[in-house]
Coordinates of N, CA, C and O in Angstrom, one line a residue:
Y71 N 0.8 -1.2 0.0 CA 0.1 0.0 0.1 C 0.8 1.2 0.0 O 0.3 2.4 -0.4
M72 N 2.1 1.1 0.5 CA 2.9 2.3 0.6 C 3.2 2.9 -0.8 O 3.4 4.1 -1.1
T73 N 3.2 2.1 -2.0 CA 3.3 2.5 -3.4 C 2.1 2.8 -4.1 O 2.3 3.2 -5.2
V74 N 0.9 2.6 -3.5 CA -0.3 2.9 -4.1 C -0.7 4.4 -4.1 O -0.7 4.9 -2.9
P75 N -0.7 5.1 -5.1 CA -1.0 6.5 -5.0 C -2.3 6.8 -4.2 O -3.4 6.2 -4.4
G76 N -2.1 7.8 -3.3 CA -3.3 8.3 -2.6 C -3.6 7.3 -1.5 O -4.7 7.7 -0.7
A77 N -3.1 6.1 -1.3 CA -3.6 5.3 -0.3 C -3.2 5.8 1.0 O -2.2 6.6 1.2
V78 N -3.9 5.4 2.1 CA -3.5 5.7 3.6 C -3.1 4.3 4.1 O -3.7 3.3 4.1
V79 N -2.0 4.6 4.9 CA -1.4 3.4 5.6 C -1.2 3.7 7.0 O -0.6 4.8 7.5
I80 N -1.7 2.9 8.0 CA -1.8 3.1 9.4 C -1.3 1.9 10.3 O -1.7 0.7 9.9
D81 N -0.5 2.1 11.3 CA -0.1 1.1 12.1 C -0.2 1.4 13.5 O 0.5 2.3 14.1
S82 N -1.4 1.1 14.2 CA -1.8 1.6 15.5 C -1.1 0.8 16.4 O -0.7 -0.3 16.4
C83 N -1.1 1.5 17.7 CA -0.2 1.0 18.8 C -1.2 0.4 19.9 O -0.8 -0.5 20.7
D84 N -2.4 0.6 20.1 CA -3.2 0.1 21.1 C -4.7 0.2 20.8 O -5.0 0.7 19.6
Y85 N -5.6 -0.3 21.5 CA -7.1 -0.4 21.2 C -7.6 1.0 21.1 O -8.5 1.2 20.2
V86 N -7.2 1.9 21.9 CA -7.9 3.2 21.8 C -7.4 3.9 20.6 O -8.3 4.4 19.9
Q87 N -6.1 3.6 20.1 CA -5.8 4.4 18.8 C -6.4 3.6 17.6 O -7.0 4.2 16.7
T88 N -6.5 2.4 17.7 CA -7.3 1.6 16.8 C -8.7 2.0 16.4 O -9.2 2.3 15.4
K89 N -9.4 2.2 17.6 CA -10.7 2.5 17.6 C -10.9 4.0 17.0 O -11.7 4.2 16.1
S90 N -10.2 4.9 17.5 CA -10.2 6.3 17.0 C -10.0 6.3 15.5 O -10.7 7.0 14.7
L91 N -8.9 5.8 15.1 CA -8.4 5.8 13.6 C -9.4 4.9 12.7 O -9.6 5.4 11.6
T92 N -10.1 3.9 13.3 CA -11.0 3.1 12.4 C -12.1 3.9 12.1 O -12.7 3.9 11.1
K93 N -12.7 4.7 13.1 CA -13.7 5.6 12.9 C -13.5 6.5 11.9 O -14.4 6.9 11.0
K94 N -12.3 7.1 11.8 CA -11.9 8.2 10.9 C -11.7 7.6 9.5 O -12.2 8.1 8.4
L95 N -11.2 6.2 9.4 CA -11.1 5.6 8.1 C -12.4 5.4 7.5 O -12.4 5.2 6.3
A96 N -13.4 5.0 8.2 CA -14.7 4.7 7.8 C -15.3 6.0 7.0 O -16.0 5.7 6.1
E97 N -14.9 7.1 7.4 CA -15.3 8.3 6.6 C -14.4 8.8 5.6 O -14.6 9.7 4.9
Y98 N -13.2 8.0 5.6 CA -12.1 8.5 4.6 C -12.4 8.1 3.2 O -12.8 6.9 3.0
P99 N -12.3 8.8 2.2 CA -12.7 8.6 0.7 C -11.6 7.8 0.0 O -11.9 7.5 -1.2
K100 N -10.5 7.5 0.6 CA -9.4 6.8 -0.1 C -9.2 5.4 0.2 O -9.7 5.1 1.4
L101 N -8.5 4.6 -0.5 CA -8.0 3.4 -0.2 C -7.2 3.4 1.1 O -6.3 4.2 1.3
S102 N -7.5 2.5 2.0 CA -6.8 2.5 3.2 C -6.3 1.0 3.6 O -7.1 0.2 3.3
Y103 N -5.3 1.0 4.5 CA -4.8 -0.2 5.2 C -4.5 0.1 6.5 O -3.8 1.0 6.9
M104 N -4.9 -0.6 7.5 CA -4.5 -0.5 8.9 C -4.0 -1.8 9.3 O -4.7 -2.9 9.2
R105 N -2.8 -1.8 9.9 CA -2.3 -3.0 10.5 C -2.9 -3.1 11.9 O -2.8 -2.1 12.7
L106 N -3.3 -4.3 12.3 CA -4.0 -4.3 13.6 C -3.1 -5.1 14.6 O -2.4 -6.0 14.1
I107 N -3.3 -4.7 15.8 CA -2.5 -5.2 16.9 C -3.2 -6.6 17.3 O -4.3 -6.8 17.1
R108 N -2.4 -7.5 17.8 CA -2.9 -8.8 18.3 C -2.9 -8.8 19.7 O -4.0 -8.9 20.3
K109 N -1.9 -9.0 20.4 CA -1.8 -9.2 21.9 C -0.4 -8.8 22.3 O 0.4 -8.3 21.5
N110 N -0.2 -8.9 23.7 CA 0.9 -8.5 24.2 C 1.3 -7.0 24.0 O 2.6 -6.8 23.7
F111 N 0.6 -6.2 24.0 CA 0.8 -4.7 23.8 C 0.6 -4.0 24.9 O -0.3 -4.4 25.9
K112 N 1.2 -2.8 25.1 CA 1.0 -2.1 26.2 C 0.1 -0.9 25.8 O 0.0 -0.3 24.7
T113 N -1.0 -0.6 26.8 CA -1.9 0.5 26.6 C -1.1 1.9 26.7 O -0.6 2.0 27.7
I114 N -1.0 2.6 25.6 CA -0.3 3.9 25.5 C -1.2 5.1 25.9 O -1.0 6.0 26.6
Y115 N -2.4 5.1 25.4 CA -3.2 6.2 25.4 C -4.6 6.1 26.2 O -5.0 4.9 26.5
A116 N -5.0 7.2 26.8 CA -6.2 7.2 27.7 C -7.5 7.0 26.8 O -7.4 7.3 25.6
D117 N -8.5 6.5 27.3 CA -9.7 6.1 26.6 C -10.2 7.3 25.7 O -10.8 7.0 24.6
S118 N -10.1 8.4 26.2 CA -10.8 9.5 25.5 C -9.9 10.2 24.5 O -10.2 11.2 23.8
S119 N -8.7 9.6 24.1 CA -7.7 10.1 23.2 C -8.2 10.0 21.8 O -9.0 9.0 21.5
E120 N -8.1 11.0 21.0 CA -8.4 11.0 19.5 C -7.2 11.3 18.7 O -6.2 11.9 19.2
F121 N -7.2 10.8 17.5 CA -6.2 11.0 16.6 C -6.5 11.4 15.2 O -7.7 11.2 14.8
E122 N -5.6 12.0 14.5 CA -5.8 12.5 13.1 C -5.1 11.6 12.2 O -3.8 11.5 12.4
I123 N -5.7 11.3 11.0 CA -4.9 10.6 10.1 C -3.8 11.6 9.4 O -4.2 12.8 9.3
G124 N -2.6 11.2 9.5 CA -1.5 11.9 8.9 C -0.9 12.9 9.9 O -0.1 13.7 9.5
K125 N -1.2 12.8 11.2 CA -0.6 13.7 12.2 C -0.1 12.7 13.3 O -0.8 12.0 14.0
G126 N 1.4 12.8 13.3 CA 2.1 12.0 14.4 C 1.8 12.7 15.9 O 1.4 13.8 15.9
V127 N 2.3 12.0 17.0 CA 2.1 12.4 18.2 C 3.4 12.4 18.9 O 4.1 11.3 18.9
T128 N 3.8 13.5 19.5 CA 5.1 13.4 20.3 C 4.7 13.0 21.7 O 3.9 13.9 22.5
L129 N 5.2 12.0 22.1 CA 4.9 11.5 23.4 C 6.0 11.8 24.4 O 5.6 12.0 25.6
K130 N 7.3 12.1 24.0 CA 8.4 12.5 24.8 C 9.3 13.5 24.1 O 9.4 13.3 22.9
D131 N 9.7 14.5 24.8 CA 10.4 15.5 24.2 C 11.8 15.2 24.5 O 12.1 14.9 25.6
G132 N 12.7 15.5 23.6 CA 14.1 15.3 23.7 C 14.9 16.1 22.8 O 14.3 16.5 21.9
K133 N 16.3 16.2 23.1 CA 17.0 17.1 22.3 C 18.3 16.3 21.5 O 18.9 16.9 20.5
D134 N 18.6 15.1 21.9 CA 19.7 14.5 21.3 C 19.5 13.5 20.2 O 20.3 13.3 19.3
V135 N 18.4 12.8 20.2 CA 18.0 12.0 19.0 C 16.4 11.9 19.2 O 15.7 12.0 20.1
T136 N 15.9 11.6 17.9 CA 14.4 11.3 17.8 C 14.1 10.0 17.5 O 14.8 9.5 16.5
I137 N 13.3 9.3 18.2 CA 12.9 7.9 17.9 C 11.5 8.0 17.3 O 10.6 8.5 18.1
I138 N 11.3 7.6 16.0 CA 10.0 7.6 15.4 C 9.5 6.1 15.2 O 10.2 5.3 14.7
A139 N 8.5 5.8 16.0 CA 7.9 4.5 16.1 C 6.5 4.4 15.7 O 5.7 5.3 15.8
S140 N 6.1 3.0 15.6 CA 4.5 2.9 15.3 C 4.1 1.5 15.8 O 5.1 0.7 15.9
G141 N 3.0 1.2 15.9 CA 2.5 0.0 16.3 C 3.1 -0.6 17.6 O 3.3 0.1 18.6
I142 N 3.4 -1.9 17.6 CA 4.1 -2.5 18.7 C 5.4 -2.0 19.0 O 5.9 -2.2 20.2
M143 N 6.0 -1.3 18.2 CA 7.4 -0.8 18.4 C 7.3 0.4 19.2 O 8.3 0.9 19.7
L144 N 6.0 1.1 19.5 CA 6.0 2.1 20.2 C 6.4 1.9 21.7 O 7.2 2.7 22.3
D145 N 5.9 0.8 22.2 CA 6.3 0.5 23.6 C 7.8 0.2 23.7 O 8.4 0.7 24.7
E146 N 8.4 -0.5 22.6 CA 9.9 -0.6 22.8 C 10.5 0.7 22.7 O 11.6 0.9 23.4
A147 N 10.1 1.7 21.9 CA 10.7 3.0 21.7 C 10.6 3.8 23.0 O 11.5 4.4 23.5
L148 N 9.5 3.6 23.8 CA 9.3 4.3 25.1 C 10.4 3.7 26.1 O 10.9 4.3 27.0
R149 N 10.4 2.3 26.0 CA 11.5 1.6 26.9 C 12.9 2.1 26.7 O 13.6 2.4 27.4
A150 N 13.2 2.2 25.3 CA 14.4 2.6 24.9 C 14.8 4.2 25.4 O 16.0 4.5 25.9
E151 N 13.7 5.0 25.4 CA 13.8 6.3 25.8 C 14.3 6.3 27.3 O 15.1 7.1 27.8
E152 N 13.5 5.5 28.2 CA 14.0 5.2 29.5 C 15.4 4.9 29.7 O 16.2 5.4 30.6
I153 N 15.8 3.9 28.9 CA 17.3 3.5 28.9 C 18.2 4.6 28.7 O 19.2 4.8 29.4
L154 N 17.9 5.2 27.6 CA 18.8 6.3 27.0 C 18.9 7.4 28.2 O 19.8 8.0 28.5
N155 N 17.7 7.8 28.7 CA 17.6 8.9 29.8 C 18.3 8.6 30.8 O 19.2 9.4 31.4
A156 N 18.5 7.3 31.3 CA 19.3 6.8 32.4 C 20.8 7.0 32.1 O 21.6 7.2 33.0
E157 N 21.2 7.0 30.8 CA 22.5 7.2 30.4 C 22.8 8.5 30.1 O 23.9 9.0 29.5
G158 N 21.9 9.5 30.3 CA 22.1 11.0 30.2 C 21.7 11.5 28.7 O 22.2 12.5 28.4
I159 N 21.1 10.6 27.9 CA 20.7 11.0 26.6 C 19.4 11.3 26.5 O 18.4 10.5 27.0
S160 N 18.9 12.5 26.0 CA 17.6 13.1 25.8 C 17.1 12.6 24.5 O 17.4 13.1 23.4
A161 N 16.0 11.7 24.6 CA 15.4 11.1 23.4 C 13.9 11.5 23.1 O 13.2 11.4 24.2
R162 N 13.6 12.1 22.1 CA 12.3 12.5 21.6 C 11.7 11.2 21.2 O 12.3 10.5 20.3
V163 N 10.4 11.0 21.5 CA 9.7 9.7 21.0 C 8.4 10.3 20.2 O 7.5 11.0 20.9
I164 N 8.2 10.0 19.1 CA 7.1 10.3 18.2 C 6.5 9.0 17.8 O 7.0 8.0 17.4
D165 N 5.2 9.0 18.1 CA 4.2 7.9 17.6 C 3.8 8.3 16.2 O 3.0 9.3 16.0
M166 N 4.3 7.7 15.0 CA 3.9 8.0 13.7 C 2.9 6.9 13.4 O 3.4 6.0 12.5
H167 N 1.7 6.9 13.9 CA 0.6 5.9 13.6 C 0.4 5.9 12.1 O -0.1 4.9 11.5
T168 N 0.5 7.0 11.3 CA 0.2 7.0 10.0 C 1.3 7.2 9.2 O 2.2 8.1 9.4
W169 N 1.7 6.2 8.5 CA 2.9 6.2 7.6 C 2.6 7.0 6.2 O 3.6 7.5 5.7
K170 N 1.4 7.0 5.9 CA 1.1 7.6 4.7 C -0.2 8.0 4.8 O -1.2 7.3 5.0
P171 N -0.7 9.3 4.7 CA 0.3 10.4 4.5 C 1.2 10.7 5.6 O 0.7 10.7 6.7
L172 N 2.5 10.8 5.4 CA 3.4 11.1 6.4 C 3.2 12.6 7.0 O 3.2 13.5 6.3
D173 N 3.4 12.7 8.3 CA 3.5 14.1 9.0 C 4.8 14.6 8.7 O 5.7 14.5 9.5
E174 N 5.1 15.1 7.5 CA 6.4 15.7 7.2 C 6.8 16.9 7.9 O 8.0 16.9 8.3
E175 N 5.8 17.8 8.4 CA 6.2 18.8 9.2 C 6.8 18.3 10.5 O 7.9 18.8 11.0
L176 N 6.1 17.4 11.2 CA 6.7 16.9 12.4 C 8.2 16.2 12.3 O 9.0 16.3 13.1
V177 N 8.2 15.4 11.2 CA 9.5 14.8 11.1 C 10.6 15.7 10.8 O 11.6 15.6 11.3
L178 N 10.4 16.8 9.9 CA 11.3 17.7 9.5 C 11.7 18.6 10.6 O 12.9 18.9 10.9
R179 N 10.7 18.9 11.6 CA 11.0 19.7 12.8 C 12.0 18.8 13.7 O 12.8 19.4 14.2
A180 N 11.6 17.6 13.9 CA 12.4 16.6 14.9 C 13.8 16.6 14.2 O 14.8 16.6 14.9
A181 N 14.0 16.4 12.9 CA 15.3 16.4 12.1 C 16.1 17.5 12.6 O 17.3 17.6 12.9
A182 N 15.4 18.8 12.4 CA 16.2 20.0 12.6 C 16.7 20.2 14.1 O 17.7 20.6 14.3
E183 N 15.8 19.8 14.9 CA 16.0 20.0 16.3 C 16.9 19.0 17.1 O 17.5 19.3 18.0
T184 N 16.8 17.7 16.6 CA 17.7 16.8 17.3 C 18.8 16.3 16.3 O 19.8 15.8 16.8
G185 N 18.8 16.5 15.1 CA 19.9 16.1 14.2 C 20.1 14.8 13.9 O 20.9 14.5 13.1
C186 N 19.3 13.8 14.4 CA 19.4 12.4 13.9 C 18.1 11.8 14.4 O 17.4 12.1 15.2
I187 N 17.8 10.6 13.6 CA 16.5 10.0 13.7 C 16.7 8.4 13.9 O 17.7 8.0 13.1
V188 N 16.0 7.7 14.7 CA 15.9 6.3 14.6 C 14.4 5.9 14.2 O 13.6 6.5 15.0
T189 N 14.2 5.1 13.3 CA 12.8 4.6 13.1 C 12.7 3.3 13.6 O 13.6 2.5 13.7
A190 N 11.5 2.9 14.1 CA 11.3 1.6 14.7 C 9.9 1.0 14.2 O 8.8 1.6 14.4
E191 N 9.9 0.0 13.5 CA 8.7 -0.5 12.8 C 8.8 -2.0 12.7 O 9.8 -2.7 12.7
N192 N 7.6 -2.6 12.8 CA 7.5 -4.1 12.7 C 7.1 -4.4 11.3 O 6.1 -4.8 11.1
H193 N 8.2 -4.1 10.5 CA 7.9 -4.1 9.0 C 9.2 -4.2 8.3 O 10.2 -3.8 8.9
Q194 N 9.1 -4.6 7.0 CA 10.4 -4.4 6.1 C 10.9 -2.9 6.1 O 10.0 -2.1 5.6
V195 N 12.2 -2.7 6.5 CA 12.6 -1.3 6.4 C 12.5 -0.7 5.1 O 12.5 0.6 5.0
G196 N 12.7 -1.3 4.2 CA 12.8 -1.0 2.7 C 11.5 -0.4 2.1 O 11.5 0.3 1.1
T197 N 10.5 -0.7 2.7 CA 9.1 -0.3 2.1 C 8.2 0.2 3.1 O 7.0 0.1 3.0
G198 N 8.6 0.5 4.3 CA 7.7 1.1 5.3 C 8.1 2.3 5.8 O 8.4 3.4 5.1
L199 N 7.8 2.5 7.2 CA 8.1 3.8 7.8 C 9.6 4.2 7.7 O 9.7 5.4 7.5
G200 N 10.5 3.4 7.8 CA 11.8 3.8 7.8 C 12.2 4.4 6.3 O 12.9 5.4 6.1
S201 N 11.6 3.7 5.3 CA 12.0 4.3 3.9 C 11.3 5.6 3.8 O 11.8 6.5 3.0
A202 N 10.1 5.7 4.2 CA 9.4 6.9 4.1 C 10.1 8.2 4.8 O 10.2 9.3 4.2
I203 N 10.6 7.9 6.0 CA 11.3 8.9 6.7 C 12.7 9.2 6.0 O 13.1 10.4 5.8
T204 N 13.4 8.1 5.5 CA 14.7 8.5 5.0 C 14.5 9.1 3.6 O 15.3 10.0 3.3
N205 N 13.4 8.8 2.8 CA 13.1 9.5 1.7 C 12.8 10.9 1.8 O 13.3 11.9 1.1
L206 N 12.2 11.3 3.0 CA 11.7 12.7 3.3 C 13.0 13.4 3.7 O 13.4 14.5 3.1
T207 N 13.8 12.9 4.6 CA 15.0 13.7 5.2 C 16.0 13.8 4.1 O 16.6 14.8 4.1
S208 N 16.3 12.8 3.3 CA 17.3 12.8 2.2 C 17.0 14.0 1.4 O 17.9 14.7 0.8
A209 N 15.7 14.3 1.0 CA 15.3 15.3 0.1 C 15.3 16.7 0.6 O 15.7 17.7 0.0
K210 N 14.9 16.8 2.1 CA 14.5 18.0 2.6 C 15.5 18.5 3.8 O 15.5 19.6 3.9
N211 N 16.0 17.5 4.4 CA 16.9 17.9 5.6 C 17.9 16.7 5.9 O 17.5 15.9 6.8
P212 N 18.8 16.4 5.1 CA 19.7 15.2 5.4 C 20.3 15.1 6.8 O 21.1 16.0 7.2
V213 N 19.8 14.1 7.4 CA 20.3 13.8 8.8 C 20.6 12.2 9.0 O 20.1 11.5 8.2
P214 N 21.4 11.8 9.9 CA 21.6 10.4 10.0 C 20.4 9.8 10.5 O 19.5 10.3 11.4
V215 N 19.9 8.7 9.8 CA 18.7 7.9 10.1 C 19.1 6.5 10.3 O 19.6 5.8 9.4
E216 N 18.9 5.9 11.5 CA 19.1 4.5 11.6 C 17.7 3.9 11.6 O 16.8 4.2 12.3
R217 N 17.6 2.7 11.0 CA 16.3 2.0 10.8 C 16.3 0.6 11.5 O 16.9 -0.2 11.2
I218 N 15.3 0.5 12.6 CA 15.0 -0.6 13.2 C 13.9 -1.4 12.7 O 12.8 -0.6 12.4
G219 N 13.8 -2.6 12.1 CA 12.8 -3.1 11.4 C 13.5 -4.4 10.8 O 14.5 -4.9 11.2
I220 N 12.5 -5.1 10.1 CA 12.8 -6.3 9.3 C 13.9 -6.0 8.3 O 13.6 -5.1 7.4
Q221 N 15.0 -6.8 8.3 CA 16.0 -6.4 7.3 C 16.2 -7.3 6.3 O 16.9 -8.2 6.3
N222 N 15.3 -7.4 5.3 CA 15.3 -8.2 4.3 C 15.3 -9.7 4.5 O 16.1 -10.4 4.0
R223 N 14.4 -10.0 5.5 CA 14.3 -11.4 5.8 C 12.8 -11.8 5.7 O 11.8 -11.0 5.8
F224 N 12.7 -13.0 5.5 CA 11.2 -13.7 5.5 C 10.8 -13.8 6.9 O 11.6 -13.9 7.8
G225 N 9.5 -13.7 7.1 CA 8.8 -13.8 8.4 C 8.8 -15.3 8.8 O 9.0 -16.3 8.1
Q226 N 8.6 -15.5 10.2 CA 8.4 -16.8 10.7 C 7.5 -16.7 11.8 O 6.9 -15.6 12.1
V227 N 7.0 -17.8 12.3 CA 5.9 -17.8 13.4 C 6.5 -18.2 14.6 O 7.4 -19.1 14.7
G228 N 6.0 -17.7 15.7 CA 6.5 -17.9 17.0 C 5.9 -16.9 18.0 O 5.2 -15.8 17.5
P229 N 6.3 -17.1 19.2 CA 5.9 -16.1 20.2 C 6.5 -14.8 19.9 O 7.6 -14.7 19.4
Q230 N 5.7 -13.6 20.4 CA 6.1 -12.3 20.0 C 7.6 -12.0 20.6 O 8.4 -11.4 19.9
D231 N 7.9 -12.4 21.8 CA 9.0 -12.0 22.4 C 10.4 -12.7 21.6 O 11.3 -12.2 21.4
F232 N 10.0 -13.9 21.2 CA 11.2 -14.6 20.5 C 11.2 -14.0 19.1 O 12.4 -13.7 18.7
L233 N 10.2 -13.6 18.4 CA 10.4 -12.9 17.1 C 11.0 -11.5 17.3 O 11.7 -11.1 16.4
M234 N 10.7 -10.8 18.3 CA 11.4 -9.4 18.6 C 12.9 -9.7 18.7 O 13.5 -8.9 18.2
Q235 N 13.3 -10.7 19.3 CA 14.7 -11.0 19.4 C 15.3 -11.4 18.2 O 16.5 -10.9 17.9
Q236 N 14.6 -12.2 17.5 CA 15.2 -12.8 16.1 C 15.4 -11.7 15.2 O 16.2 -11.8 14.4
Y237 N 14.5 -10.8 15.2 CA 14.5 -9.6 14.1 C 15.2 -8.3 14.6 O 15.1 -7.4 14.0
N238 N 15.7 -8.5 15.9 CA 16.3 -7.2 16.4 C 15.3 -6.0 16.6 O 15.7 -4.9 16.0
L239 N 14.2 -6.3 17.2 CA 13.3 -5.2 17.3 C 12.9 -4.9 18.8 O 11.9 -4.6 19.1
T240 N 13.9 -5.0 19.5 CA 13.9 -4.7 21.0 C 14.3 -3.3 21.4 O 14.9 -2.6 20.6
A241 N 13.8 -2.9 22.6 CA 14.3 -1.6 23.1 C 15.8 -1.4 23.1 O 16.4 -0.3 22.7
E242 N 16.5 -2.6 23.3 CA 17.9 -2.5 23.3 C 18.6 -2.2 21.9 O 19.5 -1.5 21.7
D243 N 17.9 -2.9 21.1 CA 18.3 -2.6 19.6 C 18.1 -1.1 19.2 O 18.9 -0.5 18.5
I244 N 16.9 -0.5 19.8 CA 16.7 0.9 19.4 C 17.8 1.9 20.2 O 18.2 2.8 19.7
V245 N 18.1 1.4 21.3 CA 19.2 2.1 22.0 C 20.6 2.2 21.3 O 21.2 3.1 21.0
A246 N 20.9 1.0 20.8 CA 22.2 0.8 20.0 C 22.0 1.7 18.7 O 23.1 2.4 18.4
A247 N 20.9 1.7 18.0 CA 20.7 2.5 16.9 C 20.8 3.9 17.2 O 21.3 4.9 16.4
A248 N 20.2 4.3 18.4 CA 20.3 5.8 18.8 C 21.7 6.2 18.9 O 22.1 7.3 18.6
L249 N 22.5 5.5 19.6 CA 23.9 5.8 20.0 C 24.7 5.8 18.4 O 25.5 6.7 18.3
R250 N 24.4 4.9 17.6 CA 25.0 5.0 16.2 C 24.4 6.3 15.5 O 25.5 7.0 14.8
A251 N 23.2 6.6 15.6 CA 22.8 7.8 14.9 C 23.4 9.2 15.6 O 23.8 10.1 14.7
I252 N 23.6 9.1 16.9 CA 24.3 10.3 17.6 C 25.6 10.3 17.2 O 26.2 11.4 16.7
A253 N 26.4 9.2 16.9 CA 27.8 9.2 16.7 C 27.9 9.7 15.1 O 28.8 10.5 14.8
R254 N 27.0 9.3 14.3 CA 27.0 9.7 12.9 C 26.8 11.2 12.7 O 27.4 12.0 11.9
R255 N 25.9 11.7 13.6 CA 25.6 13.2 13.6 C 26.9 14.0 14.0 O 27.1 15.0 13.5
Q256 N 27.6 13.5 15.0 CA 28.6 14.2 15.5 C 30.0 14.0 14.7 O 30.8 14.7 14.8
G257 N 30.0 12.9 13.9 CA 31.0 12.6 13.2 C 31.1 13.3 11.9 O 31.9 13.7 11.2

């Protein structure tokens, strides 16, 4: 769907967000795709939360690096922010629930203010959120971008924790990517 002109692509992180965005998609006049969460997710938002298609949400403010995540990776990004904070690194965390249309203004502001980005997605990095972010930043504000996601591998079946380890989709992987991005920015 990322390559279909005019399509909407959403990766929601919890039931509250899924409910809000499903109602919006029901009224949306374009082709749309929403990845649904299954289980073992953390509730991020209060029941009364509302979301807009194409508008990301800044959950944590930070100045050293921006972590842009969606879906089940948002919980990992928030855990990574806590680890980085304990090490004295200030990480901004953005929930980019809509991959397409991308909230370009939010991404470019984060790139300008922190100077480097980590994307985190439960998807192939070459055709998802990571590629959308790198396409945008390379054209409008080149900054180091490290992409956490499936790295050109076939999927397999298993418990979520096992799969997160197998595909390097953990908070620790995000932390390592943030340190690489910061080093690239300073280098």
